[in-house]
Backbone as ProteinMPNN parsed JSONL, in Angstrom:
{"seq_chain_A": "XXXXXXXXXXXXXXXXXXXXXXXXXXXXXXXXXXXXXXXXXXXXXXXXXXXXXXXXXXXXXXXXXXXXXXXXXXXXXXXXXXXXXXXXXXXXXXXXXXXXXXXXXXXXXXXXXXXXXXXXXXXXXXXXXXXXXXXXXXXXX", "coords_chain_A": {"N_chain_A": [[-3.908, 12.019, 2.494], [-1.513, 10.921, 2.514], [0.173, 8.559, 4.671], [2.557, 6.91, 6.515], [2.259, 3.645, 8.68], [2.555, 2.913, 11.897], [0.871, 1.015, 13.224], [-1.835, -1.118, 13.842], [-3.687, -0.747, 10.268], [-6.431, 1.66, 10.34], [-9.343, 1.133, 8.873], [-11.981, 1.57, 8.551], [-11.955, 4.26, 9.022], [-10.822, 5.363, 7.377], [-12.157, 4.211, 5.284], [-14.828, 6.415, 6.021], [-13.594, 8.631, 5.609], [-12.939, 8.719, 2.891], [-15.441, 8.781, 1.736], [-18.066, 11.193, -0.329], [-20.512, 13.643, -1.105], [-20.573, 14.118, -3.914], [-20.002, 11.881, -4.598], [-20.427, 8.59, -6.043], [-19.087, 5.946, -5.664], [-16.734, 4.223, -4.029], [-13.853, 2.706, -3.571], [-12.173, 0.402, -1.815], [-8.468, -1.358, -1.162], [-6.578, -3.683, 0.167], [-3.577, -5.033, 1.007], [-2.868, -8.371, 2.069], [-1.218, -9.964, 4.874], [0.04, -12.889, 3.34], [0.692, -16.859, 3.963], [2.206, -18.001, 2.877], [5.653, -18.06, 0.842], [7.589, -19.084, -2.197], [6.639, -21.641, -1.524], [7.603, -21.734, 1.103], [6.888, -21.21, 4.415], [5.328, -18.531, 5.896], [5.457, -16.731, 8.659], [5.333, -13.509, 9.207], [5.424, -10.184, 8.631], [8.062, -7.762, 7.571], [8.409, -4.412, 7.532], [10.399, -1.991, 6.36], [11.209, 1.818, 6.023], [12.723, 4.873, 4.709], [11.382, 7.075, 6.191], [10.29, 10.579, 5.47], [10.979, 10.554, 3.336], [9.404, 8.361, 2.369], [6.575, 8.991, 2.673], [6.282, 11.205, 1.198], [6.464, 10.795, -1.325], [4.603, 9.092, -1.292], [2.046, 10.949, -0.972], [2.707, 12.494, -3.254], [1.713, 10.397, -4.896], [-0.983, 10.375, -4.286], [-2.158, 12.804, -5.639], [-1.442, 12.516, -7.782], [-3.271, 10.744, -8.902], [-5.729, 11.617, -7.956], [-5.746, 14.065, -9.686], [-5.388, 12.847, -12.308], [-7.115, 10.883, -12.627], [-9.649, 12.056, -12.028], [-10.812, 12.202, -8.907], [-12.347, 12.474, -6.138], [-11.437, 11.7, -3.787], [-8.163, 10.347, -2.153], [-6.617, 8.444, -0.456], [-3.611, 6.75, 0.798], [-2.312, 4.068, 3.028], [0.305, 3.264, 4.435], [1.675, 0.245, 6.074], [4.491, 0.087, 8.495], [6.623, -1.929, 9.564], [6.86, -4.576, 12.094], [4.245, -6.657, 10.653], [1.679, -9.164, 10.848], [0.224, -12.567, 9.486], [-2.189, -12.161, 7.856], [-3.353, -9.364, 8.325], [-3.56, -6.133, 6.974], [-1.229, -4.532, 5.121], [-0.891, -2.542, 3.522], [-3.049, -0.703, 2.397], [-5.214, 1.35, 0.395], [-7.752, 3.944, -0.979], [-10.026, 4.997, -2.929], [-12.363, 7.264, -3.783], [-14.981, 8.023, -6.247], [-16.939, 9.594, -8.501], [-18.232, 7.424, -10.326], [-18.088, 3.891, -10.659], [-15.706, 2.886, -12.763], [-13.879, 4.814, -12.803], [-12.765, 4.911, -10.267], [-11.907, 2.314, -9.622], [-10.532, 2.155, -11.348], [-8.114, 3.813, -10.462], [-7.272, 3.144, -7.958], [-5.931, 0.87, -8.649], [-3.856, 1.763, -10.062], [-2.534, 3.283, -7.972], [-1.867, 1.419, -6.416], [0.063, -0.074, -8.309], [2.36, 1.954, -8.844], [2.839, 2.585, -6.529], [3.997, 0.69, -5.899], [6.106, 0.661, -7.801], [7.283, 3.054, -6.91], [8.175, 3.87, -4.634], [10.043, 3.254, -1.76], [10.026, 1.077, -0.254], [11.231, -1.151, 1.502], [11.166, -4.983, 2.196], [11.312, -7.446, 4.529], [10.584, -10.998, 4.759], [9.649, -13.284, 7.134], [10.009, -16.45, 8.226], [8.844, -19.687, 9.046], [9.939, -21.868, 11.468], [11.956, -20.162, 11.601], [14.335, -17.894, 9.998], [14.832, -15.763, 7.735], [14.124, -13.297, 4.94], [15.058, -10.612, 2.54], [12.92, -9.216, 0.177], [13.533, -9.198, -2.905], [13.321, -6.939, -5.084], [12.667, -4.313, -7.509], [14.766, -1.906, -9.265], [14.389, 1.342, -8.078], [12.054, 3.128, -9.907], [12.209, 1.989, -12.337], [10.849, 0.384, -15.392]], "CA_chain_A": [[-3.761, 11.461, 3.763], [-0.435, 9.83, 2.509], [0.69, 7.854, 5.746], [3.223, 5.393, 6.632], [1.671, 3.734, 9.756], [2.865, 1.884, 13.037], [-0.107, 0.246, 13.968], [-3.013, -1.749, 12.694], [-4.674, 0.216, 9.372], [-7.71, 1.762, 10.309], [-9.82, 1.128, 7.457], [-13.207, 1.904, 8.61], [-11.638, 5.704, 9.261], [-10.235, 5.513, 6.25], [-13.607, 4.489, 4.378], [-15.393, 7.7, 6.244], [-12.809, 10.188, 5.023], [-14.037, 9.156, 1.223], [-17.039, 9.013, 0.811], [-18.38, 12.433, -0.34], [-22.047, 13.861, -1.857], [-20.552, 13.665, -5.073], [-19.33, 10.528, -5.467], [-20.944, 7.161, -5.94], [-18.11, 4.826, -5.606], [-15.642, 3.971, -2.743], [-13.146, 2.155, -3.522], [-10.828, -0.03, -0.885], [-7.782, -2.481, -1.47], [-6.282, -4.028, 1.055], [-2.737, -5.769, 1.006], [-2.164, -8.378, 4.022], [0.236, -10.831, 4.956], [-0.195, -14.172, 2.979], [0.78, -17.234, 5.466], [3.328, -18.853, 2.332], [5.713, -17.987, -0.177], [8.118, -20.061, -2.834], [7.212, -22.764, -1.351], [8.01, -21.305, 2.651], [5.622, -21.205, 5.74], [5.559, -17.041, 5.985], [4.658, -16.015, 10.131], [4.941, -12.194, 9.325], [6.474, -9.203, 7.355], [8.869, -6.457, 8.581], [8.37, -3.262, 6.248], [11.037, -0.35, 6.849], [11.284, 2.493, 5.345], [13.368, 5.732, 5.182], [9.836, 7.564, 6.332], [10.226, 11.317, 5.005], [11.165, 10.244, 1.327], [8.194, 7.29, 1.738], [5.906, 10.144, 3.437], [6.379, 12.282, 0.197], [6.148, 9.817, -2.218], [2.787, 8.231, -1.153], [1.347, 11.752, -0.844], [2.503, 12.721, -4.867], [0.853, 9.643, -5.915], [-2.447, 10.696, -4.12], [-2.035, 13.778, -5.914], [-1.561, 12.32, -9.414], [-4.306, 9.974, -8.666], [-6.524, 12.473, -7.818], [-5.656, 14.416, -11.492], [-5.654, 11.629, -14.238], [-8.471, 9.933, -12.577], [-10.907, 12.788, -11.179], [-11.318, 11.838, -7.813], [-13.186, 13.097, -4.831], [-10.544, 11.675, -2.871], [-7.417, 9.18, -2.586], [-5.766, 8.061, 0.193], [-2.436, 5.706, 0.723], [-1.238, 3.988, 4.066], [1.33, 1.158, 4.006], [2.473, -0.432, 7.67], [5.618, 0.161, 8.79], [7.552, -2.227, 10.966], [6.087, -6.157, 11.796], [2.629, -7.42, 10.062], [1.565, -10.511, 11.034], [-0.286, -12.849, 8.755], [-3.66, -11.716, 7.869], [-3.333, -8.28, 8.455], [-3.768, -5.132, 5.566], [0.14, -3.924, 4.666], [-1.168, -1.8, 2.725], [-4.668, 0.199, 2.538], [-5.493, 2.088, -1.005], [-8.64, 4.058, -1.121], [-10.242, 5.907, -3.924], [-13.736, 7.596, -4.05], [-15.036, 8.787, -7.873], [-18.414, 9.736, -9.415], [-18.266, 6.233, -11.104], [-16.996, 2.756, -10.471], [-14.8, 2.542, -13.313], [-12.623, 5.394, -12.042], [-12.26, 4.689, -8.858], [-11.363, 0.777, -9.616], [-8.485, 2.063, -12.467], [-7.507, 5.013, -10.123], [-6.721, 2.453, -6.909], [-5.368, -0.208, -9.3], [-3.082, 2.744, -10.409], [-1.734, 3.908, -7.298], [-0.904, 0.928, -6.036], [1.303, -0.372, -9.141], [2.947, 2.938, -9.14], [3.391, 2.767, -5.218], [4.909, -0.618, -6.232], [7.228, 0.852, -8.576], [8.582, 4.276, -7.101], [8.132, 4.389, -3.088], [11.739, 3.154, -1.155], [9.656, 0.871, 0.977], [11.554, -2.618, 1.814], [10.108, -5.764, 2.664], [11.529, -8.544, 4.622], [9.589, -12.257, 5.458], [10.148, -14.191, 8.39], [9.605, -18.1, 7.876], [8.45, -20.577, 10.084], [11.307, -22.37, 11.797], [13.479, -19.47, 11.717], [15.419, -17.383, 9.053], [14.379, -14.184, 7.089], [15.019, -13.044, 3.45], [14.669, -9.436, 2.142], [11.976, -9.141, -0.85], [13.958, -8.743, -4.323], [12.311, -5.721, -5.827], [13.161, -3.971, -8.862], [15.044, -0.608, -9.144], [12.651, 2.41, -7.781], [11.958, 4.036, -11.308], [12.215, 1.109, -13.635], [9.483, 0.2, -15.664]], "C_chain_A": [[-2.98, 10.121, 3.501], [-0.16, 9.437, 3.994], [1.387, 6.687, 5.927], [2.882, 5.063, 8.315], [2.206, 2.779, 10.403], [2.294, 0.721, 13.502], [-1.047, -0.424, 13.055], [-3.838, -0.342, 11.645], [-5.816, 0.188, 9.943], [-8.761, 1.829, 9.584], [-10.981, 1.681, 7.579], [-13.061, 3.585, 8.718], [-11.588, 5.84, 7.918], [-11.531, 5.656, 5.093], [-14.475, 5.736, 4.666], [-14.816, 9.098, 5.825], [-13.13, 10.363, 3.833], [-14.962, 8.983, 1.098], [-17.24, 10.709, 1.343], [-19.635, 12.45, -1.471], [-22.423, 13.15, -3.17], [-19.963, 12.455, -5.979], [-19.784, 9.138, -5.103], [-20.301, 6.02, -5.876], [-17.018, 5.005, -4.669], [-15.327, 2.528, -3.336], [-11.79, 1.041, -2.814], [-9.993, -1.191, -1.37], [-6.934, -2.979, -0.706], [-5.167, -5.183, 0.434], [-2.713, -6.091, 2.357], [-1.481, -9.191, 3.68], [-0.268, -12.16, 4.503], [0.881, -15.128, 4.127], [2.271, -18.355, 4.234], [4.136, -17.699, 1.089], [7.344, -18.509, -1.139], [8.046, -21.033, -1.712], [7.462, -22.557, 0.649], [6.912, -21.116, 3.685], [6.256, -19.359, 6.248], [4.833, -17.069, 7.514], [4.742, -14.446, 10.012], [6.327, -11.57, 8.445], [7.204, -8.654, 8.27], [9.435, -5.727, 7.202], [9.465, -2.349, 7.054], [10.859, 0.655, 5.028], [12.24, 4.32, 5.586], [11.89, 7.203, 5.051], [9.294, 8.97, 5.882], [10.408, 11.346, 3.442], [10.054, 9.312, 1.345], [7.136, 7.835, 1.473], [5.217, 10.862, 1.368], [5.938, 11.675, -0.906], [4.908, 9.245, -2.475], [1.929, 9.416, -1.441], [1.179, 12.442, -2.961], [1.48, 11.388, -5.395], [-0.505, 9.973, -5.715], [-2.636, 11.897, -5.069], [-2.388, 13.498, -7.734], [-2.616, 11.199, -9.458], [-5.761, 11.355, -9.129], [-7.087, 13.536, -9.409], [-6.044, 13.649, -12.167], [-6.322, 11.043, -13.915], [-9.593, 10.736, -12.167], [-11.786, 12.36, -10.006], [-11.898, 12.465, -6.487], [-12.303, 12.874, -4.074], [-9.729, 10.217, -3.21], [-7.094, 9.38, -1.15], [-4.701, 6.426, 0.389], [-1.896, 5.211, 2.054], [-0.286, 2.998, 3.837], [2.184, 1.353, 5.595], [3.788, -0.064, 7.332], [6.158, -1.161, 9.923], [6.85, -3.959, 11.086], [4.466, -5.973, 11.42], [2.565, -8.837, 10.163], [0.536, -10.882, 10.316], [-1.87, -12.988, 9.065], [-3.773, -10.343, 7.643], [-2.969, -7.691, 7.621], [-2.147, -4.922, 5.98], [-0.083, -2.605, 4.69], [-3.236, -1.227, 2.5], [-4.386, 1.449, 0.714], [-6.995, 2.51, -1.364], [-8.961, 5.425, -1.266], [-11.688, 6.347, -3.549], [-13.384, 8.662, -5.85], [-16.94, 8.852, -7.811], [-18.912, 8.146, -9.656], [-17.135, 5.5, -10.619], [-15.381, 2.972, -11.399], [-13.298, 3.278, -13.103], [-12.186, 5.257, -10.831], [-11.52, 3.159, -8.675], [-9.978, 1.891, -10.404], [-7.569, 3.131, -11.717], [-6.515, 4.148, -8.574], [-6.127, 1.415, -7.519], [-3.824, 1.036, -9.498], [-2.156, 2.606, -9.609], [-1.271, 3.004, -6.449], [0.488, -0.161, -6.749], [1.886, 0.87, -9.002], [3.701, 3.13, -7.492], [4.41, 1.543, -4.998], [5.927, -0.335, -7.001], [8.13, 1.939, -8.502], [8.74, 4.433, -5.7], [8.91, 3.235, -2.411], [10.553, 2.593, 0.049], [10.134, -0.868, 0.989], [10.593, -3.858, 2.751], [10.695, -7.482, 3.03], [10.507, -9.788, 5.147], [10.204, -13.034, 6.355], [9.534, -15.435, 8.062], [9.497, -19.123, 9.399], [9.764, -21.366, 10.758], [12.969, -21.49, 11.888], [13.754, -18.724, 10.166], [14.315, -16.123, 8.333], [14.945, -13.519, 5.723], [13.739, -11.297, 3.354], [13.868, -9.906, 0.846], [12.663, -8.655, -1.736], [12.702, -7.96, -4.983], [12.863, -5.33, -6.732], [13.547, -2.459, -8.563], [13.583, 0.266, -9.101], [13.092, 3.293, -9.677], [11.873, 2.937, -12.063], [10.589, 0.57, -13.8], [9.03, -1.409, -15.705]], "O_chain_A": [[-3.234, 8.96, 3.824], [-0.388, 10.442, 4.667], [0.961, 5.585, 5.58], [3.125, 5.915, 9.169], [2.439, 1.733, 9.798], [2.833, -0.267, 14.001], [-1.07, -0.338, 11.827], [-4.373, 0.675, 12.084], [-6.394, -0.876, 10.168], [-9.267, 2.946, 9.694], [-11.23, 2.448, 6.649], [-14.089, 4.222, 8.488], [-12.444, 6.523, 7.355], [-11.845, 6.597, 4.364], [-14.946, 6.251, 3.652], [-15.331, 10.213, 5.737], [-13.507, 11.437, 3.364], [-15.426, 9.066, -0.04], [-16.955, 11.311, 2.379], [-19.789, 11.651, -2.395], [-23.316, 12.411, -3.583], [-19.662, 12.183, -7.141], [-19.545, 8.619, -4.013], [-20.959, 4.992, -6.037], [-16.438, 6.09, -4.643], [-16.078, 1.573, -3.532], [-10.663, 0.971, -3.305], [-10.603, -2.068, -1.981], [-5.926, -2.397, -1.106], [-5.522, -6.048, -0.367], [-2.634, -5.379, 3.358], [-1.058, -9.37, 2.537], [-1.071, -12.674, 5.281], [1.647, -14.582, 4.921], [3.048, -19.181, 4.712], [3.531, -16.775, 0.543], [8.346, -18.166, -0.511], [9.024, -21.31, -1.017], [7.423, -23.597, 1.307], [5.861, -20.729, 3.173], [7.329, -19.095, 6.79], [3.655, -17.426, 7.555], [4.075, -13.943, 10.916], [7.388, -11.963, 7.959], [7.15, -8.873, 9.48], [10.25, -6.027, 6.329], [9.335, -2.067, 8.245], [10.614, 0.437, 3.841], [12.276, 4.801, 6.719], [11.616, 7.959, 4.12], [8.068, 9.03, 5.787], [9.957, 12.139, 2.614], [9.505, 9.295, 0.244], [6.525, 7.577, 0.436], [4.157, 10.864, 0.743], [4.927, 12.12, -1.45], [4.331, 8.989, -3.531], [0.971, 9.146, -2.165], [0.19, 12.692, -3.65], [0.593, 11.544, -6.235], [-1.28, 9.936, -6.671], [-3.838, 11.865, -5.329], [-3.165, 14.007, -8.542], [-2.607, 10.741, -10.6], [-6.364, 11.724, -10.137], [-8.182, 13.682, -9.952], [-7.151, 13.744, -12.698], [-6.603, 10.209, -14.776], [-10.615, 10.096, -11.92], [-13.006, 12.194, -10.001], [-11.023, 13.223, -6.069], [-12.07, 13.858, -3.373], [-10.09, 9.312, -3.963], [-7.304, 10.488, -0.656], [-5.092, 5.287, 0.135], [-0.923, 5.87, 2.418], [-0.29, 2.056, 3.045], [2.949, 2.211, 6.036], [4.208, 0.089, 6.185], [5.921, -1.054, 11.126], [6.366, -4.45, 10.066], [3.695, -5.178, 11.957], [3.351, -9.596, 9.596], [-0.325, -10.013, 10.173], [-2.524, -13.549, 9.944], [-4.383, -10.069, 6.609], [-2.002, -8.194, 7.049], [-1.833, -5.152, 7.148], [0.3, -1.741, 5.48], [-4.324, -1.8, 2.569], [-3.403, 2.065, 0.303], [-7.638, 1.668, -1.992], [-8.693, 6.444, -0.63], [-12.222, 5.501, -2.831], [-12.504, 9.365, -6.348], [-17.8, 8.235, -7.182], [-19.961, 7.757, -9.142], [-15.99, 5.824, -10.303], [-14.273, 3.151, -10.894], [-12.159, 2.815, -13.157], [-11.044, 5.594, -10.518], [-10.728, 2.897, -7.769], [-8.86, 2.195, -9.987], [-6.449, 3.384, -12.16], [-5.38, 4.485, -8.236], [-5.576, 0.767, -6.628], [-2.811, 0.805, -8.837], [-1.095, 2.061, -9.914], [-0.382, 3.35, -5.671], [1.414, -0.74, -6.181], [2.287, 0.093, -9.87], [4.794, 3.658, -7.282], [5.331, 1.454, -4.187], [6.839, -1.159, -6.932], [9.129, 2.158, -9.188], [9.593, 5.283, -5.441], [8.355, 2.142, -2.518], [10.186, 3.289, 0.995], [9.388, -1.719, 0.505], [9.717, -3.713, 3.604], [10.621, -8.446, 2.269], [9.638, -9.473, 5.96], [11.37, -13.396, 6.2], [8.409, -15.374, 7.566], [10.083, -19.067, 10.48], [10.752, -21.18, 10.048], [14.157, -21.758, 12.065], [13.194, -19.255, 9.207], [13.148, -15.867, 8.633], [16.142, -13.282, 5.558], [12.608, -10.978, 3.719], [14.167, -11.025, 0.429], [12.642, -7.427, -1.663], [11.555, -8.304, -5.264], [13.838, -6.027, -7.014], [12.866, -1.787, -7.788], [12.463, 0.15, -9.597], [14.085, 3.766, -10.231], [10.913, 3.206, -12.784], [9.646, 0.404, -13.027], [7.859, -1.716, -15.932]]}, "name": "protein", "num_of_chains": 1, "seq": "XXXXXXXXXXXXXXXXXXXXXXXXXXXXXXXXXXXXXXXXXXXXXXXXXXXXXXXXXXXXXXXXXXXXXXXXXXXXXXXXXXXXXXXXXXXXXXXXXXXXXXXXXXXXXXXXXXXXXXXXXXXXXXXXXXXXXXXXXXXXX"}
């Protein structure tokens, strides 16, 4: 269930969808907006993406994670638009028969998202001003 979202991420629904009778572990990672970066006070983040391409990339990560780690379930949701401080920008939920696979899959999926999905982040600062966060070239190791 890969999804770019324009509203707050519904964590309870993600967790409910991850429950499987054969899985003894459900792992949730939330990436949230923090209030500072490089000595400046951040008041919100803003994310942009070419949604169709981002959705396809997120779905491919879910499939790869599910196969690689033998998951019962994998879901990735990334916010687009404005995300206030403390709210979640991204959620990765994995379920597996055992905790190691659920943890490992969640970390792998998040790292792969950062490496390969074209979603751009802008930080808005207290007192005005904003900067796009410099990332790395897509697909770069």
